[in-house]
Amino acid sequence: EAKSRAIVLEMTGDLPDAEVKPPDEVLFVCKLNPVTTDEDLELIFSRFGTIKSCEVIRDFKTGESLNYAFIEFETAASCIEAY
């Protein structure tokens, strides 16, 4: 079922390739408090390893948090430890 969903997403242009998988160094964090900032997450997660980038995803019109973020670590091991 997941494979057929990926194929549909590929056909609609939402996914570049049905075989694509997320990078091993990137952690998805959800259910964030709306006031959480990039800096807050970096402070919290930096204990697991060096962070290359950290971004709370925001509405492009209002700038308000969409309550999720992506944290990219330098190594997959750091990402796994944070998970």
Short mmCIF file of N, CA, C and O in Angstrom, two decimals:
data_model
loop_
_atom_site.label_atom_id
_atom_site.label_comp_id
_atom_site.label_asym_id
_atom_site.label_seq_id
_atom_site.Cartn_x
_atom_site.Cartn_y
_atom_site.Cartn_z
N GLU A 1 0.82 -1.20 0.00
CA GLU A 1 0.00 0.00 0.00
C GLU A 1 0.86 1.26 0.00
O GLU A 1 0.56 2.22 -0.70
N ALA A 2 1.93 1.27 0.77
CA ALA A 2 2.82 2.44 0.80
C ALA A 2 3.45 2.67 -0.57
O ALA A 2 3.60 3.81 -1.01
N LYS A 3 3.80 1.58 -1.24
CA LYS A 3 4.41 1.69 -2.57
C LYS A 3 3.42 2.33 -3.56
O LYS A 3 3.78 3.21 -4.33
N SER A 4 2.16 1.91 -3.52
CA SER A 4 1.18 2.48 -4.45
C SER A 4 0.90 3.95 -4.14
O SER A 4 0.71 4.76 -5.04
N ARG A 5 0.94 4.32 -2.86
CA ARG A 5 0.79 5.74 -2.50
C ARG A 5 1.94 6.56 -3.03
O ARG A 5 1.76 7.67 -3.52
N ALA A 6 3.15 6.02 -2.93
CA ALA A 6 4.33 6.72 -3.44
C ALA A 6 4.24 6.90 -4.95
O ALA A 6 4.60 7.95 -5.49
N ILE A 7 3.73 5.89 -5.63
CA ILE A 7 3.59 5.99 -7.09
C ILE A 7 2.58 7.07 -7.45
O ILE A 7 2.80 7.86 -8.37
N VAL A 8 1.48 7.16 -6.71
CA VAL A 8 0.49 8.21 -6.96
C VAL A 8 1.10 9.59 -6.72
O VAL A 8 0.91 10.51 -7.51
N LEU A 9 1.87 9.74 -5.64
CA LEU A 9 2.53 11.01 -5.36
C LEU A 9 3.53 11.37 -6.45
O LEU A 9 3.67 12.53 -6.82
N GLU A 10 4.19 10.36 -6.99
CA GLU A 10 5.13 10.61 -8.08
C GLU A 10 4.36 11.07 -9.33
O GLU A 10 4.76 12.00 -10.02
N MET A 11 3.23 10.44 -9.61
CA MET A 11 2.43 10.79 -10.79
C MET A 11 1.86 12.20 -10.70
O MET A 11 1.75 12.90 -11.70
N THR A 12 1.53 12.64 -9.50
CA THR A 12 0.96 13.99 -9.33
C THR A 12 2.04 15.06 -9.20
O THR A 12 1.73 16.24 -9.13
N GLY A 13 3.29 14.64 -9.15
CA GLY A 13 4.39 15.60 -9.08
C GLY A 13 4.76 16.02 -7.67
O GLY A 13 5.59 16.90 -7.48
N ASP A 14 4.17 15.38 -6.66
CA ASP A 14 4.49 15.71 -5.28
C ASP A 14 5.72 14.99 -4.76
O ASP A 14 6.24 15.32 -3.70
N LEU A 15 6.18 14.00 -5.49
CA LEU A 15 7.35 13.22 -5.11
C LEU A 15 8.18 13.01 -6.37
O LEU A 15 7.65 12.56 -7.38
N PRO A 16 9.47 13.36 -6.33
CA PRO A 16 10.27 13.25 -7.55
C PRO A 16 10.45 11.82 -8.04
O PRO A 16 10.60 11.58 -9.23
N ASP A 17 10.45 10.87 -7.12
CA ASP A 17 10.69 9.48 -7.48
C ASP A 17 10.04 8.60 -6.41
O ASP A 17 10.21 8.85 -5.21
N ALA A 18 9.31 7.58 -6.82
CA ALA A 18 8.62 6.70 -5.86
C ALA A 18 9.59 5.95 -4.96
O ALA A 18 9.22 5.50 -3.88
N GLU A 19 10.84 5.84 -5.38
CA GLU A 19 11.85 5.11 -4.61
C GLU A 19 12.63 6.01 -3.66
O GLU A 19 13.51 5.55 -2.95
N VAL A 20 12.33 7.31 -3.65
CA VAL A 20 13.08 8.26 -2.83
C VAL A 20 12.83 7.97 -1.35
O VAL A 20 11.76 7.54 -0.95
N LYS A 21 13.87 8.16 -0.55
CA LYS A 21 13.73 8.00 0.90
C LYS A 21 14.39 9.20 1.57
O LYS A 21 15.30 9.81 1.01
N PRO A 22 13.96 9.55 2.75
CA PRO A 22 14.55 10.70 3.43
C PRO A 22 16.00 10.45 3.81
O PRO A 22 16.40 9.30 4.03
N PRO A 23 16.79 11.51 3.88
CA PRO A 23 18.19 11.35 4.30
C PRO A 23 18.29 10.79 5.71
O PRO A 23 17.47 11.10 6.58
N ASP A 24 19.29 9.96 5.93
CA ASP A 24 19.49 9.34 7.24
C ASP A 24 19.89 10.33 8.32
O ASP A 24 19.78 10.03 9.50
N GLU A 25 20.36 11.51 7.92
CA GLU A 25 20.83 12.50 8.89
C GLU A 25 19.76 13.50 9.31
O GLU A 25 20.01 14.39 10.09
N VAL A 26 18.55 13.37 8.76
CA VAL A 26 17.50 14.36 9.02
C VAL A 26 16.43 13.78 9.93
O VAL A 26 15.88 12.71 9.66
N LEU A 27 16.13 14.52 10.99
CA LEU A 27 15.11 14.13 11.96
C LEU A 27 13.88 15.01 11.78
O LEU A 27 13.99 16.24 11.70
N PHE A 28 12.71 14.40 11.70
CA PHE A 28 11.44 15.11 11.61
C PHE A 28 10.88 15.21 13.02
O PHE A 28 10.78 14.20 13.73
N VAL A 29 10.54 16.41 13.46
CA VAL A 29 10.00 16.63 14.80
C VAL A 29 8.62 17.26 14.64
O VAL A 29 8.46 18.26 13.94
N CYS A 30 7.61 16.66 15.28
CA CYS A 30 6.25 17.19 15.13
C CYS A 30 5.62 17.50 16.49
O CYS A 30 6.22 17.25 17.53
N LYS A 31 4.43 18.07 16.42
CA LYS A 31 3.65 18.46 17.61
C LYS A 31 4.39 19.48 18.46
O LYS A 31 4.35 19.44 19.69
N LEU A 32 5.08 20.40 17.79
CA LEU A 32 5.81 21.44 18.51
C LEU A 32 4.85 22.48 19.08
O LEU A 32 3.79 22.74 18.51
N ASN A 33 5.26 23.11 20.14
CA ASN A 33 4.55 24.26 20.67
C ASN A 33 4.70 25.39 19.64
O ASN A 33 5.78 25.59 19.10
N PRO A 34 3.65 26.15 19.36
CA PRO A 34 3.74 27.22 18.35
C PRO A 34 4.81 28.27 18.62
O PRO A 34 5.26 28.94 17.69
N VAL A 35 5.26 28.41 19.86
CA VAL A 35 6.27 29.42 20.17
C VAL A 35 7.70 28.88 20.10
O VAL A 35 8.66 29.62 20.28
N THR A 36 7.86 27.58 19.81
CA THR A 36 9.20 26.98 19.71
C THR A 36 9.93 27.57 18.50
O THR A 36 9.37 27.67 17.42
N THR A 37 11.19 27.93 18.70
CA THR A 37 11.99 28.53 17.64
C THR A 37 13.08 27.56 17.16
O THR A 37 13.36 26.56 17.82
N ASP A 38 13.71 27.92 16.04
CA ASP A 38 14.85 27.14 15.53
C ASP A 38 15.93 27.05 16.61
O ASP A 38 16.52 25.99 16.82
N GLU A 39 16.18 28.17 17.26
CA GLU A 39 17.23 28.22 18.28
C GLU A 39 16.92 27.31 19.46
O GLU A 39 17.82 26.67 20.01
N ASP A 40 15.64 27.25 19.85
CA ASP A 40 15.24 26.35 20.95
C ASP A 40 15.56 24.90 20.60
O ASP A 40 16.15 24.16 21.40
N LEU A 41 15.18 24.49 19.40
CA LEU A 41 15.42 23.11 18.98
C LEU A 41 16.91 22.81 18.87
O LEU A 41 17.37 21.73 19.25
N GLU A 42 17.65 23.77 18.36
CA GLU A 42 19.09 23.57 18.24
C GLU A 42 19.72 23.38 19.61
O GLU A 42 20.58 22.51 19.80
N LEU A 43 19.28 24.16 20.58
CA LEU A 43 19.78 24.03 21.94
C LEU A 43 19.43 22.66 22.53
O LEU A 43 20.27 21.99 23.13
N ILE A 44 18.21 22.22 22.31
CA ILE A 44 17.75 20.94 22.87
C ILE A 44 18.45 19.76 22.22
O ILE A 44 18.89 18.83 22.90
N PHE A 45 18.56 19.78 20.89
CA PHE A 45 19.06 18.61 20.16
C PHE A 45 20.57 18.59 19.95
O PHE A 45 21.13 17.57 19.55
N SER A 46 21.26 19.69 20.24
CA SER A 46 22.71 19.73 20.02
C SER A 46 23.46 18.77 20.95
O SER A 46 24.60 18.42 20.67
N ARG A 47 22.84 18.32 21.99
CA ARG A 47 23.50 17.36 22.89
C ARG A 47 23.71 16.00 22.23
O ARG A 47 24.48 15.18 22.70
N PHE A 48 23.00 15.75 21.11
CA PHE A 48 23.14 14.47 20.42
C PHE A 48 24.20 14.50 19.32
O PHE A 48 24.56 13.46 18.79
N GLY A 49 24.68 15.69 18.96
CA GLY A 49 25.71 15.80 17.93
C GLY A 49 25.64 17.15 17.24
O GLY A 49 24.77 17.98 17.53
N THR A 50 26.55 17.35 16.32
CA THR A 50 26.62 18.61 15.58
C THR A 50 25.43 18.74 14.64
O THR A 50 25.13 17.82 13.87
N ILE A 51 24.78 19.89 14.70
CA ILE A 51 23.62 20.16 13.85
C ILE A 51 24.05 21.01 12.67
O ILE A 51 24.65 22.07 12.85
N LYS A 52 23.74 20.54 11.47
CA LYS A 52 24.06 21.30 10.25
C LYS A 52 22.98 22.34 9.95
O LYS A 52 23.28 23.44 9.50
N SER A 53 21.72 21.97 10.19
CA SER A 53 20.62 22.92 9.99
C SER A 53 19.44 22.51 10.85
O SER A 53 19.28 21.35 11.20
N CYS A 54 18.64 23.50 11.18
CA CYS A 54 17.49 23.28 12.04
C CYS A 54 16.43 24.30 11.63
O CYS A 54 16.70 25.50 11.67
N GLU A 55 15.25 23.82 11.23
CA GLU A 55 14.24 24.76 10.75
C GLU A 55 12.84 24.36 11.19
O GLU A 55 12.36 23.27 10.87
N VAL A 56 12.20 25.27 11.91
CA VAL A 56 10.78 25.13 12.21
C VAL A 56 10.06 25.58 10.94
O VAL A 56 10.34 26.65 10.40
N ILE A 57 9.14 24.77 10.45
CA ILE A 57 8.42 25.10 9.23
C ILE A 57 7.30 26.07 9.55
O ILE A 57 6.53 25.85 10.49
N ARG A 58 7.23 27.15 8.76
CA ARG A 58 6.28 28.22 9.02
C ARG A 58 5.39 28.48 7.82
O ARG A 58 5.78 28.23 6.69
N ASP A 59 4.19 29.00 8.09
CA ASP A 59 3.27 29.41 7.03
C ASP A 59 3.92 30.55 6.25
O ASP A 59 4.40 31.51 6.85
N PHE A 60 3.93 30.45 4.94
CA PHE A 60 4.65 31.45 4.15
C PHE A 60 3.95 32.81 4.15
O PHE A 60 4.58 33.82 3.90
N LYS A 61 2.66 32.84 4.46
CA LYS A 61 1.95 34.13 4.50
C LYS A 61 2.00 34.79 5.88
O LYS A 61 2.29 35.97 6.00
N THR A 62 1.72 34.00 6.90
CA THR A 62 1.62 34.57 8.25
C THR A 62 2.92 34.49 9.04
O THR A 62 3.10 35.23 10.01
N GLY A 63 3.80 33.57 8.67
CA GLY A 63 5.02 33.38 9.43
C GLY A 63 4.82 32.56 10.69
O GLY A 63 5.76 32.33 11.45
N GLU A 64 3.60 32.10 10.94
CA GLU A 64 3.31 31.31 12.14
C GLU A 64 3.81 29.87 11.96
O GLU A 64 3.79 29.32 10.86
N SER A 65 4.23 29.29 13.06
CA SER A 65 4.73 27.92 13.05
C SER A 65 3.63 26.96 12.62
O SER A 65 2.47 27.09 13.01
N LEU A 66 4.02 25.97 11.82
CA LEU A 66 3.11 24.88 11.46
C LEU A 66 3.30 23.70 12.41
O LEU A 66 2.76 22.62 12.19
N ASN A 67 4.07 23.93 13.47
CA ASN A 67 4.26 22.99 14.58
C ASN A 67 5.05 21.74 14.22
O ASN A 67 4.88 20.70 14.85
N TYR A 68 5.90 21.85 13.21
CA TYR A 68 6.84 20.76 12.94
C TYR A 68 8.15 21.35 12.42
O TYR A 68 8.22 22.51 12.04
N ALA A 69 9.20 20.50 12.47
CA ALA A 69 10.53 20.99 12.10
C ALA A 69 11.36 19.84 11.54
O ALA A 69 11.02 18.67 11.70
N PHE A 70 12.46 20.23 10.88
CA PHE A 70 13.45 19.28 10.39
C PHE A 70 14.79 19.68 10.98
O PHE A 70 15.17 20.85 10.94
N ILE A 71 15.50 18.70 11.52
CA ILE A 71 16.82 18.93 12.09
C ILE A 71 17.80 18.04 11.34
O ILE A 71 17.63 16.81 11.30
N GLU A 72 18.80 18.65 10.73
CA GLU A 72 19.81 17.89 10.00
C GLU A 72 21.08 17.81 10.83
O GLU A 72 21.67 18.83 11.17
N PHE A 73 21.46 16.60 11.14
CA PHE A 73 22.68 16.35 11.91
C PHE A 73 23.85 16.09 10.96
O PHE A 73 23.65 15.78 9.79
N GLU A 74 25.04 16.20 11.49
CA GLU A 74 26.24 15.94 10.69
C GLU A 74 26.37 14.45 10.36
O GLU A 74 26.86 14.09 9.30
N THR A 75 25.91 13.60 11.29
CA THR A 75 26.02 12.15 11.07
C THR A 75 24.68 11.45 11.31
O THR A 75 23.85 11.93 12.09
N ALA A 76 24.51 10.32 10.64
CA ALA A 76 23.30 9.52 10.85
C ALA A 76 23.25 8.99 12.28
O ALA A 76 22.17 8.86 12.87
N ALA A 77 24.40 8.69 12.86
CA ALA A 77 24.45 8.17 14.23
C ALA A 77 23.88 9.18 15.22
O ALA A 77 23.14 8.81 16.15
N SER A 78 24.18 10.45 15.02
CA SER A 78 23.63 11.50 15.89
C SER A 78 22.13 11.58 15.75
O SER A 78 21.40 11.75 16.73
N CYS A 79 21.66 11.45 14.53
CA CYS A 79 20.22 11.50 14.26
C CYS A 79 19.50 10.33 14.95
O CYS A 79 18.45 10.50 15.57
N ILE A 80 20.09 9.15 14.84
CA ILE A 80 19.50 7.97 15.47
C ILE A 80 19.47 8.12 16.98
O ILE A 80 18.48 7.77 17.63
N GLU A 81 20.52 8.65 17.54
CA GLU A 81 20.57 8.86 18.99
C GLU A 81 19.50 9.87 19.44
O GLU A 81 18.86 9.67 20.46
N ALA A 82 19.29 10.91 18.65
CA ALA A 82 18.27 11.91 18.99
C ALA A 82 16.87 11.32 18.89
O ALA A 82 15.98 11.71 19.64
N TYR A 83 16.70 10.40 17.94
CA TYR A 83 15.39 9.77 17.76
C TYR A 83 15.02 8.94 18.97
O TYR A 83 13.95 8.93 19.46
#
